[in-house]
PDB file of C-alpha atoms in Angstrom:
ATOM      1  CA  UNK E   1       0.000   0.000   0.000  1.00  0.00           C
ATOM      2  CA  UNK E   2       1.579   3.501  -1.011  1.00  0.00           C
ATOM      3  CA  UNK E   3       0.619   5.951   1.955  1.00  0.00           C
ATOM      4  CA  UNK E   4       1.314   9.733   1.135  1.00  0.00           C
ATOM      5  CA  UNK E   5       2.200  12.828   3.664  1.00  0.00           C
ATOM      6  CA  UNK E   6       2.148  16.188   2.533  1.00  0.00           C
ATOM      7  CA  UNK E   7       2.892  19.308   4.544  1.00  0.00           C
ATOM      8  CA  UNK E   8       3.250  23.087   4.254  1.00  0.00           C
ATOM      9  CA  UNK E   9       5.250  25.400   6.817  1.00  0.00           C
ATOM     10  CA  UNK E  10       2.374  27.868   6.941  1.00  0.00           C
ATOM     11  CA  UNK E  11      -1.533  27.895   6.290  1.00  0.00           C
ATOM     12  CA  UNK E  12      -0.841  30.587   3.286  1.00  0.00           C
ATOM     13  CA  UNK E  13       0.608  28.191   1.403  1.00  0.00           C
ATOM     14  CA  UNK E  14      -2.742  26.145   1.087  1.00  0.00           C
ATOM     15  CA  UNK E  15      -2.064  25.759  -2.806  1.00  0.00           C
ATOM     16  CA  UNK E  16       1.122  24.481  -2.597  1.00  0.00           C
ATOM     17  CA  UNK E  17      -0.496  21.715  -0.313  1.00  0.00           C
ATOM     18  CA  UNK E  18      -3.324  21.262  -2.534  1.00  0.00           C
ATOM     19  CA  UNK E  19      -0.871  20.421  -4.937  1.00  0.00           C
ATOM     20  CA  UNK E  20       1.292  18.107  -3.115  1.00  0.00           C
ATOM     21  CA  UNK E  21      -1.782  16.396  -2.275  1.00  0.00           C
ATOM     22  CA  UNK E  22      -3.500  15.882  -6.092  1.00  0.00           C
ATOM     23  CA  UNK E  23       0.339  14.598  -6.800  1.00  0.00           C
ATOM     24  CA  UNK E  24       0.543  12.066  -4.331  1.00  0.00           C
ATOM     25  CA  UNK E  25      -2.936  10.603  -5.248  1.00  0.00           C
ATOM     26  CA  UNK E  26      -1.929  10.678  -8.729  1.00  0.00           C
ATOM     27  CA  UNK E  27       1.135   8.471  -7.947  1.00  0.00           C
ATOM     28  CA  UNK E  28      -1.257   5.964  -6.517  1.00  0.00           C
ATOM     29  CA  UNK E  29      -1.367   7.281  -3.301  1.00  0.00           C
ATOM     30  CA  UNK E  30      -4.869   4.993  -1.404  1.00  0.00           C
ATOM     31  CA  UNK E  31      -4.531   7.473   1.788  1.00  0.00           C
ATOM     32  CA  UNK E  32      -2.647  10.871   2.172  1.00  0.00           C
ATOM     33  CA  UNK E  33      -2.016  12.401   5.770  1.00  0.00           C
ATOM     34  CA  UNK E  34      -1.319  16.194   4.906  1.00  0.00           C
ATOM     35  CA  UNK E  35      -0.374  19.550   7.579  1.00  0.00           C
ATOM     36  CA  UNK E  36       0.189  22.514   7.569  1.00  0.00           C
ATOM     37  CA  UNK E  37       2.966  23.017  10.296  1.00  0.00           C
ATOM     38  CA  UNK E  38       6.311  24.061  10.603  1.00  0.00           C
ATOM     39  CA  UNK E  39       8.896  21.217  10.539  1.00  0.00           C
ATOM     40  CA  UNK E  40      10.551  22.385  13.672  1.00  0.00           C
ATOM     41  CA  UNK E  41       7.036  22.119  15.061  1.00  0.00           C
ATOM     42  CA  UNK E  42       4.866  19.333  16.570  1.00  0.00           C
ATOM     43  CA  UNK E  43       3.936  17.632  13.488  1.00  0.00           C
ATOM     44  CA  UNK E  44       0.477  15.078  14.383  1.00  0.00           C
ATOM     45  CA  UNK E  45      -0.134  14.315  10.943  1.00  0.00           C
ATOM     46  CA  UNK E  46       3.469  12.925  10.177  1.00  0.00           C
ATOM     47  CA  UNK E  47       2.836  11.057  13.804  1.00  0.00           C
ATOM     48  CA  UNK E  48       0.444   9.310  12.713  1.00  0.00           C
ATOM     49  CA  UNK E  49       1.001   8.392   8.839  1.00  0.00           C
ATOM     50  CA  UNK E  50       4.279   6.872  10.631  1.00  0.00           C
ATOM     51  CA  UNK E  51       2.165   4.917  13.277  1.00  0.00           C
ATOM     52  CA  UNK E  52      -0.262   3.635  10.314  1.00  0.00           C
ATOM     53  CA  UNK E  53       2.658   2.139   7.915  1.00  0.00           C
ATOM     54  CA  UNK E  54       2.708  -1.187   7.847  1.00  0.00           C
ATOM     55  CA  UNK E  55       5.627  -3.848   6.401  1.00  0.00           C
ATOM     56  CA  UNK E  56       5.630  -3.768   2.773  1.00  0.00           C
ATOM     57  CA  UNK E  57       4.202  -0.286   2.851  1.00  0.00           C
ATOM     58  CA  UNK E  58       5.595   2.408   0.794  1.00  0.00           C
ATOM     59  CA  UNK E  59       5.728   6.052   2.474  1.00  0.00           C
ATOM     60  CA  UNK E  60       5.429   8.418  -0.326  1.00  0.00           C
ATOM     61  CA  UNK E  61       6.468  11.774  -0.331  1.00  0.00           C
ATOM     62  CA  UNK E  62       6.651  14.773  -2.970  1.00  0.00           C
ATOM     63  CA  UNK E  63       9.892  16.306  -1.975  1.00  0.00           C
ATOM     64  CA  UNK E  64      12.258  15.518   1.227  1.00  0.00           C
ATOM     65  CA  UNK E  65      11.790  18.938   2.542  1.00  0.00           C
ATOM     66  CA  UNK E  66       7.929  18.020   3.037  1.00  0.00           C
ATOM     67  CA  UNK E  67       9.509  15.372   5.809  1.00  0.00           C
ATOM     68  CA  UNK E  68      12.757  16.481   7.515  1.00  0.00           C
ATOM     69  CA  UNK E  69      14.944  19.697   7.610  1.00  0.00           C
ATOM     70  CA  UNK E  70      18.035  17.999   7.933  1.00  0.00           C
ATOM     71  CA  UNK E  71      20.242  14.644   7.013  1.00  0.00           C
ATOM     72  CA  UNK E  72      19.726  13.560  10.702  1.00  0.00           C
ATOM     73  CA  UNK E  73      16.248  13.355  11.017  1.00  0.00           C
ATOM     74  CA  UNK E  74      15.824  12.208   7.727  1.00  0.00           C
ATOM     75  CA  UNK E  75      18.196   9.667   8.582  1.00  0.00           C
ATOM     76  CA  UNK E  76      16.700   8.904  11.540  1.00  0.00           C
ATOM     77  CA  UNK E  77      13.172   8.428  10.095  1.00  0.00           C
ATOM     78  CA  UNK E  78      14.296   6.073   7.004  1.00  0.00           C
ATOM     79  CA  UNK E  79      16.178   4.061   9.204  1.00  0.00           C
ATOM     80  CA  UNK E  80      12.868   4.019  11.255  1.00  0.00           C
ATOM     81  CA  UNK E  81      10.929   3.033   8.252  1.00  0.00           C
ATOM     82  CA  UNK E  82      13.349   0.483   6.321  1.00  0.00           C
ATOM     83  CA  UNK E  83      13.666  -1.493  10.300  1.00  0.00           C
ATOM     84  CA  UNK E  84      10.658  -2.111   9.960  1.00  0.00           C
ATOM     85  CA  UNK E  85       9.902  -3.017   6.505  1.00  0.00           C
ATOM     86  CA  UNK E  86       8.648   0.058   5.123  1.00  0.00           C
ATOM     87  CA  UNK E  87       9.814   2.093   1.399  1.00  0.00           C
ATOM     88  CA  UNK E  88       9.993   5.661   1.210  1.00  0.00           C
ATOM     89  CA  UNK E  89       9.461   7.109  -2.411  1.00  0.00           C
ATOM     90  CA  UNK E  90      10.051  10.848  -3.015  1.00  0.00           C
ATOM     91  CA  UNK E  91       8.444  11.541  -6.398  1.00  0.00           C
ATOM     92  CA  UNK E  92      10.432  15.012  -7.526  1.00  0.00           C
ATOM     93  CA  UNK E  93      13.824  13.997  -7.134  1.00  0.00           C
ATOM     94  CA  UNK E  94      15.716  16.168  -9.328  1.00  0.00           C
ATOM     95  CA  UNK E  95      13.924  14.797 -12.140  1.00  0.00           C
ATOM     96  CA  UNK E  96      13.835  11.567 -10.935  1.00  0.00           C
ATOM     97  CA  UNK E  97      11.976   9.639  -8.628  1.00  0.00           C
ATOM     98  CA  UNK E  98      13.812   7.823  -5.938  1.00  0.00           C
ATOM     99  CA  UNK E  99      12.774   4.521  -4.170  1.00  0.00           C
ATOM    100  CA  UNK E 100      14.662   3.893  -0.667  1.00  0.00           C
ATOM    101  CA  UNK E 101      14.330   0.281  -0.915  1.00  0.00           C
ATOM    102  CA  UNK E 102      17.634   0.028  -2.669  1.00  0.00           C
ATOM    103  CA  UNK E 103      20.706   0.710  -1.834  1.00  0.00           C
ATOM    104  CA  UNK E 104      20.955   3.733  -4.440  1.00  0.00           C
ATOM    105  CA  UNK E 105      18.019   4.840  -3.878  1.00  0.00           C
ATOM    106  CA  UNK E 106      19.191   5.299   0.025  1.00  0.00           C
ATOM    107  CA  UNK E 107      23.127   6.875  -1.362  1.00  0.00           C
ATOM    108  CA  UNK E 108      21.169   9.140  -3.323  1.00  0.00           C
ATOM    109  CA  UNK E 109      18.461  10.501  -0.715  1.00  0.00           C
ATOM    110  CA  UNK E 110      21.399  10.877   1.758  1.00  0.00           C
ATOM    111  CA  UNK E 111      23.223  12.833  -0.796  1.00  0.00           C
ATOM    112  CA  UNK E 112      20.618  15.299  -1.965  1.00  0.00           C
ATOM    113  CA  UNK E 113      19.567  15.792   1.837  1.00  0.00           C
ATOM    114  CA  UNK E 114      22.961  16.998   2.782  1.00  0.00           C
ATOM    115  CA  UNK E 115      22.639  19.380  -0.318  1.00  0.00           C
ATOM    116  CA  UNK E 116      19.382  20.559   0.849  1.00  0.00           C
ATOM    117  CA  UNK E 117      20.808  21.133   4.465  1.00  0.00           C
ATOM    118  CA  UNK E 118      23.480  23.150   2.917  1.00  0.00           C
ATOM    119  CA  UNK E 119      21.576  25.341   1.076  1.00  0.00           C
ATOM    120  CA  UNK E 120      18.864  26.012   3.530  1.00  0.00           C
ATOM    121  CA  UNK E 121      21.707  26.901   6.064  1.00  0.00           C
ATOM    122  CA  UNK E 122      23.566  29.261   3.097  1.00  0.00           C
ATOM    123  CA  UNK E 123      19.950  31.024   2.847  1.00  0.00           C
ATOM    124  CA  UNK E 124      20.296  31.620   6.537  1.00  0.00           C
ATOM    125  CA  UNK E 125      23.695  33.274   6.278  1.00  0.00           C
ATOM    126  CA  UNK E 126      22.498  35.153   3.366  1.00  0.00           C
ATOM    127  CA  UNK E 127      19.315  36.547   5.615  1.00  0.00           C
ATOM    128  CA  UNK E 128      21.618  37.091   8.543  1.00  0.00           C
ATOM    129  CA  UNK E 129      23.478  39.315   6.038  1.00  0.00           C
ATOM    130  CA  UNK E 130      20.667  40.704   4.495  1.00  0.00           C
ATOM    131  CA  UNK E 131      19.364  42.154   8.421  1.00  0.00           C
ATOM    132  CA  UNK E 132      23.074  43.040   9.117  1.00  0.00           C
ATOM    133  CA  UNK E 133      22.925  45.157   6.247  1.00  0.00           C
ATOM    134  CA  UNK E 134      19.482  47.062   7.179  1.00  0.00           C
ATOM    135  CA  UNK E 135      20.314  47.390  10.668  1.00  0.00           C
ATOM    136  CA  UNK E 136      23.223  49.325   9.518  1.00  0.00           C
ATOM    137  CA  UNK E 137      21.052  51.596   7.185  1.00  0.00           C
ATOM    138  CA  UNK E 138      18.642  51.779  10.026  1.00  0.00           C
ATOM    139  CA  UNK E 139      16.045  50.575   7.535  1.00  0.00           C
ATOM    140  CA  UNK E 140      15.301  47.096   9.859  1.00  0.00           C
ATOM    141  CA  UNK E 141      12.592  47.068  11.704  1.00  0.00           C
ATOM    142  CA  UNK E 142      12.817  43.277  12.866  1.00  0.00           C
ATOM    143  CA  UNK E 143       9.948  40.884  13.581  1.00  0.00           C
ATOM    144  CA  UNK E 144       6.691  42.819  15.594  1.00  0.00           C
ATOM    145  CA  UNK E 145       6.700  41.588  19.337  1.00  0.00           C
ATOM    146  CA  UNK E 146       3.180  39.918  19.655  1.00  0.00           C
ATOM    147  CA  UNK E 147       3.679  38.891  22.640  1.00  0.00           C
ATOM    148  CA  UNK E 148       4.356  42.036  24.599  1.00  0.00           C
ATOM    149  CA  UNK E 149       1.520  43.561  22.182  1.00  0.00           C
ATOM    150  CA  UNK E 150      -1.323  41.184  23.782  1.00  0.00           C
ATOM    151  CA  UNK E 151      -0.152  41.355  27.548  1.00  0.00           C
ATOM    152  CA  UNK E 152      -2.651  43.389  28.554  1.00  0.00           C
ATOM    153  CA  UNK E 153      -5.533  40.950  27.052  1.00  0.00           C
ATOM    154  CA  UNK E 154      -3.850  38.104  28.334  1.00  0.00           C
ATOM    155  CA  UNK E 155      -4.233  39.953  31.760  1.00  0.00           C
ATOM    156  CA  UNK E 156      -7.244  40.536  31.032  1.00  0.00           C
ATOM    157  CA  UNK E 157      -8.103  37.181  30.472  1.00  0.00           C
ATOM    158  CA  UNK E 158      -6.402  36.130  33.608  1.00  0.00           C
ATOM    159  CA  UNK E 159      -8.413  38.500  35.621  1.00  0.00           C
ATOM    160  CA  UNK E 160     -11.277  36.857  34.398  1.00  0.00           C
ATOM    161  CA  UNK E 161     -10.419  33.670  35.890  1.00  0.00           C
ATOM    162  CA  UNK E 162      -9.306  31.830  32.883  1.00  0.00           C
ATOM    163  CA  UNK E 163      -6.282  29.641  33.960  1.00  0.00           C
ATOM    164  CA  UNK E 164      -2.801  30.543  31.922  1.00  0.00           C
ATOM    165  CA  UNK E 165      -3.435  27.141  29.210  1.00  0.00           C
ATOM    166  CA  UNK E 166      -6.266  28.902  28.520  1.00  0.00           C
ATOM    167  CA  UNK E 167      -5.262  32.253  28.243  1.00  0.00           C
ATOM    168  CA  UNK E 168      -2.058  31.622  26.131  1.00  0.00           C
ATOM    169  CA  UNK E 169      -4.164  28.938  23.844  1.00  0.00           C
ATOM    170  CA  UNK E 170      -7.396  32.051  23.425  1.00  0.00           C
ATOM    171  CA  UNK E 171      -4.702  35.162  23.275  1.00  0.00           C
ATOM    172  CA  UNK E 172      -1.989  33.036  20.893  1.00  0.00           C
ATOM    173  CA  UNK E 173       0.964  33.258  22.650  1.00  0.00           C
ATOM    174  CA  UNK E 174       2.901  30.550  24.980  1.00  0.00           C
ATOM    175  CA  UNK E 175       2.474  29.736  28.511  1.00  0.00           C
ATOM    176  CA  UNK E 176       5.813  31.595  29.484  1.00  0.00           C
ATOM    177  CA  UNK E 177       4.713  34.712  27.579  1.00  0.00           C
ATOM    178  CA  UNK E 178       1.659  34.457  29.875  1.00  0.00           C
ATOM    179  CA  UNK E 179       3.747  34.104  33.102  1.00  0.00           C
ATOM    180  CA  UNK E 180       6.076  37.323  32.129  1.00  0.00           C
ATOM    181  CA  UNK E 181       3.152  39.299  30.962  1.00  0.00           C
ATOM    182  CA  UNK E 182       1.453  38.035  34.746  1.00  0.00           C
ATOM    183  CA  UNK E 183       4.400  39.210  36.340  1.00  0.00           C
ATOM    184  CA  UNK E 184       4.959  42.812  34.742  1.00  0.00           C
ATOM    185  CA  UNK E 185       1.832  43.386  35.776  1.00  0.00           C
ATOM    186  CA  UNK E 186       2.637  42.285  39.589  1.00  0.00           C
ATOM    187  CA  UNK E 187       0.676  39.593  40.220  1.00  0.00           C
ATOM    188  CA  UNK E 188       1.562  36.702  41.614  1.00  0.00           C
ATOM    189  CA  UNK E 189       1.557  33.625  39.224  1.00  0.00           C
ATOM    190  CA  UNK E 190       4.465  32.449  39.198  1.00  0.00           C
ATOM    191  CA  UNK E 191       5.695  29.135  36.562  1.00  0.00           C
ATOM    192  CA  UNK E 192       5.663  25.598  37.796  1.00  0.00           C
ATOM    193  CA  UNK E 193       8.852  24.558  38.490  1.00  0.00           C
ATOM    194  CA  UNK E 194      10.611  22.161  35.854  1.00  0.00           C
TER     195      UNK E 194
END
């Protein structure tokens, strides 16, 4: 059975999961799992295509940024899949389409992954640049702090007796950004201890 999992870092790019979807049920896909999530973030969906996959599965994705942002996850999750009997199948290879079952298939999604890794991290030195550059011309203006920006709602909230889960999960901002915006305003909430 050929399973499918698509993703997207952000919800704007609905298209561009749209069409990873259509392409993955055109290879033959009989179930796609698809997200929109960042892949630093908690990703459900690739949870649980990876808990449905049987042996003599086939995980199929479109491209191997869709499932890992570096050779050692990758690595980790192929080595995951082939222990336990399942293919991987990344259908825009290049121009190719590469099949993990094999040993070549395996050199040659190791080797494209480190290429991937390397130019994702040359695109970071390139940004870092980029803001370097700005800050000098004082044109940056950096990223808007939404946290700080909805401490007074989250206070709000508080004050109405909603508990800090509920206020960071209804105001969009983490539990810690609750606790700081709790404290500058003096009360007394303090964080659990780890």
């Amino acid at each position: 059975m050929q399973i499918g999992y698509a993703r997207t870092s952000t919800e704007e790019q609905v298209a561009g999961l749209e069409a990873q979807v259509r392409d993955l049920q055109a290879a033959g896909c009989e179930e796609v799992f698809s997200e929109q999530v960042s892949a630093l973030g908690d990703r459900k969906e690739l949870e649980r295509v990876l808990k449905f996959l049987r042996k003599g599965d086939t995980m199929v994705i479109t491209k191997i940024d869709r499932l890992a942002r570096n050779t050692r996850t990758l690595g980790e999750i192929v080595d995951d899949l082939h222990g336990r009997g399942i293919g991987l199948k990344v259908l825009q290879f290049g121009n190719e389409t590469v099949d993990t079952t094999g040993a070549y298939g395996r050199l040659m999604l190791n080797m494209f992954a480190a290429f991937a890794e390397f130019e994702r991290d040359l695109m970071k030195e390139r940004q870092k640049e980029g803001i370097a550059k700005a800050k000098a011309e004082q044109k940056y203006k950096g990223r808007k702090p939404t946290a700080r920006a909805k401490a007074g709602e989250a206070v709000e909230l508080f004050h109405q007796g909603k508990t800090v889960s509920e206020v960071a999960k209804a105001v969009g901002i983490g539990r810690g950004s609750v606790y700081r915006a709790l404290e500058a305003a003096g009360l007394k909430e303090t964080a659990p201890s780890q």
